Coordinates of N, CA and C and ligand atoms in Angstrom, one line a residue:
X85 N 166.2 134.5 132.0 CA 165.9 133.9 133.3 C 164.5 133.4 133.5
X86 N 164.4 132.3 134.0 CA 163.3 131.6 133.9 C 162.6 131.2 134.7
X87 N 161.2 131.6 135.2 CA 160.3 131.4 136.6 C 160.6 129.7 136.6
X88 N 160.8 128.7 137.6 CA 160.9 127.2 138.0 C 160.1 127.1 138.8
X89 N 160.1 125.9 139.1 CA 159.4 125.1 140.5 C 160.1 124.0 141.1
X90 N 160.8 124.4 142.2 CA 161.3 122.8 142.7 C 160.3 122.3 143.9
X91 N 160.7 121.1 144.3 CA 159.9 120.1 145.5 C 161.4 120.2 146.5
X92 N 161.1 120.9 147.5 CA 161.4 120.8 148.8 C 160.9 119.9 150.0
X93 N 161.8 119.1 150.3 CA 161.1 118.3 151.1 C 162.2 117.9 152.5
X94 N 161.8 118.0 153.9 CA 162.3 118.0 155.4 C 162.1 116.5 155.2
X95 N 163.2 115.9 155.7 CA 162.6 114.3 155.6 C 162.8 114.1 156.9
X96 N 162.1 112.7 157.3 CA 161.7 112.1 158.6 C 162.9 113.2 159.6
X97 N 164.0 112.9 159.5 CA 165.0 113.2 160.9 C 164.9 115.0 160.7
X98 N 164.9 115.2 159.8 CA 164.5 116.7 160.0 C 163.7 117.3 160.6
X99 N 162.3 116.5 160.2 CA 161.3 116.7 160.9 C 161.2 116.1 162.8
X100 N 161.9 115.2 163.3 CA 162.1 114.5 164.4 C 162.9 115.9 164.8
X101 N 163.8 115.9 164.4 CA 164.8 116.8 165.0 C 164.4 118.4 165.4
X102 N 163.3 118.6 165.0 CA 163.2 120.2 165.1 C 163.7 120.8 164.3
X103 N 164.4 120.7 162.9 CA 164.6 121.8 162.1 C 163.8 122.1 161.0
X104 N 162.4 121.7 161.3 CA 161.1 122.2 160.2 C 161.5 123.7 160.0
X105 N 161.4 124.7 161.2 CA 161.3 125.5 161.0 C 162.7 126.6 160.3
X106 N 163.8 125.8 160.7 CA 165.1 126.2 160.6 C 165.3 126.0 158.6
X107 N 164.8 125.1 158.8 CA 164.8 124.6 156.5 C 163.8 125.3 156.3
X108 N 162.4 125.8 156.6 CA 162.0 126.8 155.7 C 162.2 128.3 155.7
X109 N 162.8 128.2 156.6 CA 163.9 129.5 157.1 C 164.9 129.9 155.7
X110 N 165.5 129.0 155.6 CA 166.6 129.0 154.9 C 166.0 129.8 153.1
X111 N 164.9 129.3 152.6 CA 164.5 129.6 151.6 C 163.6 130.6 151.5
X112 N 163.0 131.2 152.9 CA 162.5 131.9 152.5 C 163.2 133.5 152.8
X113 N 163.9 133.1 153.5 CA 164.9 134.5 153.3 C 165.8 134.9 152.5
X114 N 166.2 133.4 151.3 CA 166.8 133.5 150.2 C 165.8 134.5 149.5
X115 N 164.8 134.4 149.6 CA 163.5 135.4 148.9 C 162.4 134.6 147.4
X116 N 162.7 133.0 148.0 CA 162.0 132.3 147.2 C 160.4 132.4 147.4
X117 N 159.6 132.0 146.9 CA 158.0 132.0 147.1 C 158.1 130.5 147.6
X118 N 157.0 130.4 148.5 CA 156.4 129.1 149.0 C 155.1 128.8 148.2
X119 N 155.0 127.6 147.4 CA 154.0 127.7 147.1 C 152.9 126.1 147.5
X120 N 153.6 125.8 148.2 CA 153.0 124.7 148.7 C 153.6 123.7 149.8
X121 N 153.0 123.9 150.8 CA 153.3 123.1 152.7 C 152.5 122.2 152.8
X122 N 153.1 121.1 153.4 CA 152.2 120.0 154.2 C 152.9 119.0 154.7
X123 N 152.8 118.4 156.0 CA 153.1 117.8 156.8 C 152.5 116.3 156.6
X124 N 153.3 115.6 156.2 CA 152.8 114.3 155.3 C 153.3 112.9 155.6
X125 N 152.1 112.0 156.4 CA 153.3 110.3 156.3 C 153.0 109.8 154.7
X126 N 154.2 109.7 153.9 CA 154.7 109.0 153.1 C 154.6 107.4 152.7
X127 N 153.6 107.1 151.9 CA 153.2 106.0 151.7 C 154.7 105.2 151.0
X128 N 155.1 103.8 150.8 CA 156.0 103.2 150.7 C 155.9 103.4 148.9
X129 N 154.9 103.2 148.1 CA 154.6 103.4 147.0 C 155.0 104.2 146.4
X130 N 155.1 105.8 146.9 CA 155.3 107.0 146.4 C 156.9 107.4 146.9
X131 N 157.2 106.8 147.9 CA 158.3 106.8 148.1 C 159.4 106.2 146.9
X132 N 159.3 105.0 146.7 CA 159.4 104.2 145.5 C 159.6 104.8 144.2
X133 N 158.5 105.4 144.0 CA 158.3 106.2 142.7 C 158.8 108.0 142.9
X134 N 159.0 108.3 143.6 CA 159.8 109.3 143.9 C 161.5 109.4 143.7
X135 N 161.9 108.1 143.9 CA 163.2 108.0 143.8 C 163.6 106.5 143.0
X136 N 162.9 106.4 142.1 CA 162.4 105.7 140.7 C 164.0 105.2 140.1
X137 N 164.5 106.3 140.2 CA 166.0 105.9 139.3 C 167.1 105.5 139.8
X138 N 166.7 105.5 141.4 CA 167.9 104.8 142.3 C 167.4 103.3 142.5
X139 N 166.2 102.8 141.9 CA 166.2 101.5 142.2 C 167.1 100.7 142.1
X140 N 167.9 100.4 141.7 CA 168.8 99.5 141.7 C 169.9 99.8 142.1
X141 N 170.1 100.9 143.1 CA 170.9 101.1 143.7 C 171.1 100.0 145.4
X142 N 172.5 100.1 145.9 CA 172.4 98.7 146.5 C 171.7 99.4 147.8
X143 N 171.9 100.8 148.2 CA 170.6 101.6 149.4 C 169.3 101.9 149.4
X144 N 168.8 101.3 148.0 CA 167.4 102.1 147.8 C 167.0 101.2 148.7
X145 N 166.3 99.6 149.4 CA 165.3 99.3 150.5 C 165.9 100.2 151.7
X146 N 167.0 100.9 152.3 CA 167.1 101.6 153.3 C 167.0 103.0 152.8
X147 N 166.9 103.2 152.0 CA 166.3 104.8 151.6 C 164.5 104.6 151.6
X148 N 164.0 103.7 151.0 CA 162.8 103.6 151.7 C 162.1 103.7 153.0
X149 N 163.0 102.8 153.8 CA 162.1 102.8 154.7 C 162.6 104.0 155.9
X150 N 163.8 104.8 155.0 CA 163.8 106.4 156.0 C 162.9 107.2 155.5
X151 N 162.8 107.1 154.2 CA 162.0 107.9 153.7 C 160.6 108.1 154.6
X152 N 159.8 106.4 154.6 CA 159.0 106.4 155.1 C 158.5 106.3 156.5
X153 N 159.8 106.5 157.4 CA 159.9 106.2 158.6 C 159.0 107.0 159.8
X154 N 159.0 108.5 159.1 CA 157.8 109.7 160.1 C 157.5 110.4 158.9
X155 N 156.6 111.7 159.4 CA 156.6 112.8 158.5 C 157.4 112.8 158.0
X156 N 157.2 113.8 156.8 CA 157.6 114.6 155.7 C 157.3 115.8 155.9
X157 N 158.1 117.0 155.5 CA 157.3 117.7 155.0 C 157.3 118.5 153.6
X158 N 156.2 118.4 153.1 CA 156.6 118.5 151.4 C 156.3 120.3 151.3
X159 N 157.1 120.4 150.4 CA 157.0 121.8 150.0 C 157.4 122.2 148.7
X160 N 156.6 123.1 148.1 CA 156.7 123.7 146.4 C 157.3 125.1 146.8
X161 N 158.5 125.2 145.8 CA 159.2 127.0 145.9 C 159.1 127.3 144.5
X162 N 159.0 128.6 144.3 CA 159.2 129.3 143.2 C 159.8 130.3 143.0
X163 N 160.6 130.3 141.6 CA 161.4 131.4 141.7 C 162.2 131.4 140.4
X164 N 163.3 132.2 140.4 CA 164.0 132.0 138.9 C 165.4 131.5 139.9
X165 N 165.7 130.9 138.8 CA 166.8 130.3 139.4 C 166.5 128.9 140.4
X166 N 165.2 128.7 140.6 CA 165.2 127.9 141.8 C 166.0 126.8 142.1
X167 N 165.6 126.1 140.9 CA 166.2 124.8 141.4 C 167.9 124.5 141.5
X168 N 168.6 125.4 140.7 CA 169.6 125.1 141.4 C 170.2 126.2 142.6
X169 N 169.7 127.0 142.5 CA 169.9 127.6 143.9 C 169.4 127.0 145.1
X170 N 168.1 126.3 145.0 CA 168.0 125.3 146.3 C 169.0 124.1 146.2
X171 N 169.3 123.8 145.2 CA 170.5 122.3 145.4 C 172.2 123.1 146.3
X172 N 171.9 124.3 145.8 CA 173.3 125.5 146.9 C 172.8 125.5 148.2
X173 N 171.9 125.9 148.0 CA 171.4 126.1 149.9 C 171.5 124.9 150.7
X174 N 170.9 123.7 150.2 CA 170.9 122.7 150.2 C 172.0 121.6 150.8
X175 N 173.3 121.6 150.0 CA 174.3 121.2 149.7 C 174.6 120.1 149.1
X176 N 176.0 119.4 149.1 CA 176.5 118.6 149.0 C 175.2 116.5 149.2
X177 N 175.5 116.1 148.9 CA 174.5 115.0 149.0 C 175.3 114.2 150.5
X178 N 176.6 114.5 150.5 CA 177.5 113.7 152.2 C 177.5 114.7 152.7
X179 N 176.7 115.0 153.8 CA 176.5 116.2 154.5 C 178.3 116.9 155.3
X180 N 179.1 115.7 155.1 CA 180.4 115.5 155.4 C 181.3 117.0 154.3
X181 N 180.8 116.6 153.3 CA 181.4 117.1 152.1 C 180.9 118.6 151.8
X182 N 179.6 118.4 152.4 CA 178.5 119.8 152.0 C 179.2 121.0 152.8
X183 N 179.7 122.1 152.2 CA 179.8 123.2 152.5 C 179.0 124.1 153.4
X184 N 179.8 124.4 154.7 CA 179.5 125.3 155.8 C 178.4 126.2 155.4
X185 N 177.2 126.6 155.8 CA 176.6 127.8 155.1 C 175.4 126.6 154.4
X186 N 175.6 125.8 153.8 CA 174.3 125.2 153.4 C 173.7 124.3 154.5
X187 N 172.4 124.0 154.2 CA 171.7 123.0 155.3 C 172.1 122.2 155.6
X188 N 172.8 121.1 154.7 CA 173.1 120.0 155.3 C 174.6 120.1 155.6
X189 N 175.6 121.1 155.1 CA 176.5 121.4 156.0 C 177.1 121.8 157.8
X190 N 175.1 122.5 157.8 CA 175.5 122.9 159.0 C 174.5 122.4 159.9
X191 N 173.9 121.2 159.4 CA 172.8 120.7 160.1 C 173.0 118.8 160.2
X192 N 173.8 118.4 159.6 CA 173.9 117.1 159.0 C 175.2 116.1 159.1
X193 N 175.3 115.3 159.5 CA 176.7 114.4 158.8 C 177.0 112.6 158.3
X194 N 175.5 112.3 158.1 CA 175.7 111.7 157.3 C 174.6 111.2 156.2
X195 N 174.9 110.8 154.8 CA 174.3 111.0 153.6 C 173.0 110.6 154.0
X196 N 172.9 109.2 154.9 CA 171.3 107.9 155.2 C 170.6 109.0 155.9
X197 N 171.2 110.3 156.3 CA 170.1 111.0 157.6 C 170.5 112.8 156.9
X198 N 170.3 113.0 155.6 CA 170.9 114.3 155.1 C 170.0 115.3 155.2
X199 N 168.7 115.2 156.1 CA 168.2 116.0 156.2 C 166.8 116.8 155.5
X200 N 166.9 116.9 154.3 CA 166.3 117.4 153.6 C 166.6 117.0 151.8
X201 N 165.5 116.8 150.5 CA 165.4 116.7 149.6 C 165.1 118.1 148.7
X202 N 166.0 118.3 147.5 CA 165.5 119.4 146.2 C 165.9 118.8 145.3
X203 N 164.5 119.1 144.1 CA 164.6 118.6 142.8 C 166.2 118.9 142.2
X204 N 166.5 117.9 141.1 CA 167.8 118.2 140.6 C 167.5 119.1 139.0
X205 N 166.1 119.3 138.6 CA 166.5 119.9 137.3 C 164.9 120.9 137.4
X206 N 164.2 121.3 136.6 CA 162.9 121.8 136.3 C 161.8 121.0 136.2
X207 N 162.6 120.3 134.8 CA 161.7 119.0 134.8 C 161.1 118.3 135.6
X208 N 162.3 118.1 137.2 CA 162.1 116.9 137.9 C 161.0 117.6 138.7
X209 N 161.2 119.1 139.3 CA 160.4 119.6 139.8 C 159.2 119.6 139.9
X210 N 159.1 119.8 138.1 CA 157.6 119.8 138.3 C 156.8 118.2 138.5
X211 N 157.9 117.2 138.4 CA 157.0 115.9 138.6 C 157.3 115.7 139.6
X212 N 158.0 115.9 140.5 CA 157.7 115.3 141.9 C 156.7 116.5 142.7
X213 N 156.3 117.9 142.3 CA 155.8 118.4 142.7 C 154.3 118.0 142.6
X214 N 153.8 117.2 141.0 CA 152.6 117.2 140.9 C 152.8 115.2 141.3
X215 N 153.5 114.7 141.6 CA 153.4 113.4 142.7 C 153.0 113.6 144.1
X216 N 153.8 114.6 144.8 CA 153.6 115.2 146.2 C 152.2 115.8 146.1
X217 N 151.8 116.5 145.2 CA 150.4 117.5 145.7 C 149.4 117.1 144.9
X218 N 148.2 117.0 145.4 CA 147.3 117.4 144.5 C 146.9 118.4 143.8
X219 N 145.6 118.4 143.3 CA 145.5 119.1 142.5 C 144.9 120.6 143.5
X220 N 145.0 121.8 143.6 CA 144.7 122.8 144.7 C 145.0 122.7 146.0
X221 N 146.2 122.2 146.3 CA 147.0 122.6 147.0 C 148.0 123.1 147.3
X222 N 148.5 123.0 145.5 CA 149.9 124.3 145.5 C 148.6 126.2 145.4
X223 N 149.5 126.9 145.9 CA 149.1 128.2 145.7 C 149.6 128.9 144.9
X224 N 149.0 129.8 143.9 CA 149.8 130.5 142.9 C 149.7 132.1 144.1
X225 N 150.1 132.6 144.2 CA 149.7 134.3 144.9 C 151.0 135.2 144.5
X226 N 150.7 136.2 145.1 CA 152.1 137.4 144.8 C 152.2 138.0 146.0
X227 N 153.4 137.5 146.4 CA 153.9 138.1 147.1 C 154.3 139.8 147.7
X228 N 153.3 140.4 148.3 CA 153.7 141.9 149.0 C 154.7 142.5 148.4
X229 N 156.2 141.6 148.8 CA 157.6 142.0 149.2 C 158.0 141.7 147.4
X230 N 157.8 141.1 146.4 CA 157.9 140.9 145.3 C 158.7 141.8 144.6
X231 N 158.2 143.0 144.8 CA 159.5 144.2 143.6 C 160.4 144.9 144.8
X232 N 160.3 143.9 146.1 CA 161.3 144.4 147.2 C 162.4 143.3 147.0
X233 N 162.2 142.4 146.2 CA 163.2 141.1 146.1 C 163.3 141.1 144.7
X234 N 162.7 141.4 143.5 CA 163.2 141.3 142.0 C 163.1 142.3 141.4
X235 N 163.4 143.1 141.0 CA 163.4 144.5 140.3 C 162.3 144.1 138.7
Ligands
DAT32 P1 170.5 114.2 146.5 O1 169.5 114.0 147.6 O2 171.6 115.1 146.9 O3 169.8 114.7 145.2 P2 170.7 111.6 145.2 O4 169.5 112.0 144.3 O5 171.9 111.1 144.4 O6 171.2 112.8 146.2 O7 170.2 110.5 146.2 C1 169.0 110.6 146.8 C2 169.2 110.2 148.3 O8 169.6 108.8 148.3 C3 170.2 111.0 149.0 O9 169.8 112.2 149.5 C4 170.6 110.0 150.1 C5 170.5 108.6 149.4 N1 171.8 108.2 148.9 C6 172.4 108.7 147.8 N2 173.6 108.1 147.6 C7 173.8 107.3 148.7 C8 174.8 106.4 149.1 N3 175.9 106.2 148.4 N4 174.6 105.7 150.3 C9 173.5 105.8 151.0 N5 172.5 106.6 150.6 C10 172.6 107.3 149.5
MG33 MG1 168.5 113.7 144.0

């Protein structure tokens, strides 16, 4: 089992909507570490290069400019298991389809406004994490509650 890092990210309507606090809710009672917050407008550039492999997809200029539309808020978790356990919490990518119990099942209904973003592998993690942050911004620390959540 392997310590990960995914990039969590509340996108514009999440953040519009009031469920900032409701999505970091969700991971940190899973018993993930936070290791990095910030409340961020999203330059068009980085948005672009964030979702690099959908360019040529026929939604990517309307996934841009949601992307870029308000805040963000960007966030680093850690944990074992992370990244696909945030893609569970998470759900389904048609919030239609996403399963009761995950965020965008029970917060969401459709894919252009899904609420929230998690890396799809380790790898990806750690590059959209070190695109999102700079350099001393993420936090490494230990958690109190730590051998109250992993043996
Ligand atoms: P996910 O966000 O679940 O990882 P993805 O990486 O395939 O999904 O796509 C990134 C985002 O692009 C997704 O959250 C919403 C948008 N998107 C994906 N497929 C779409 C589609 N068929 N129509 C409109 N937007 C889409
Ligand atoms: Mg994705």
């Amino acid at each position: 089992e392997q310590v990960e890092q995914t990039y969590i990210m509340v996108k514009p309507d999440g953040v519009q909507r009031g469920l900032v606090g409701e999505i970091i809710s969700r991971f940190e009672k899973k018993g993930f570490k936070l290791t990095g917050l910030k409340l961020f407008q999203c330059p068009k550039d980085l948005a672009e290069e964030h979702y690099k492999d959908l360019t040529s997809r026929p939604f990517f200029p309307k996934l841009i400019t949601y992307i870029t539309s308000g805040p963000v808020v960007c966030m680093a978790w850690e944990g074992v298991g992370v990244v696909a356990s945030a893609r569970k919490l998470i759900g389904s990518t048609d919030p239609l389809q996403a399963e009761p119990g995950t965020i965008r099942g029970d917060l969401a209904v459709q894919t252009g406004r899904n609420v929230v973003h998690g890396s799809d592998s380790p790898e990806n993690g750690k590059r959209e994490i070190a695109l999102w942050f700079k350099e001393g911004e993420v936090c490494h620390w230990t958690p109190a509650l730590a051998l109250w959540i992993s043996e």
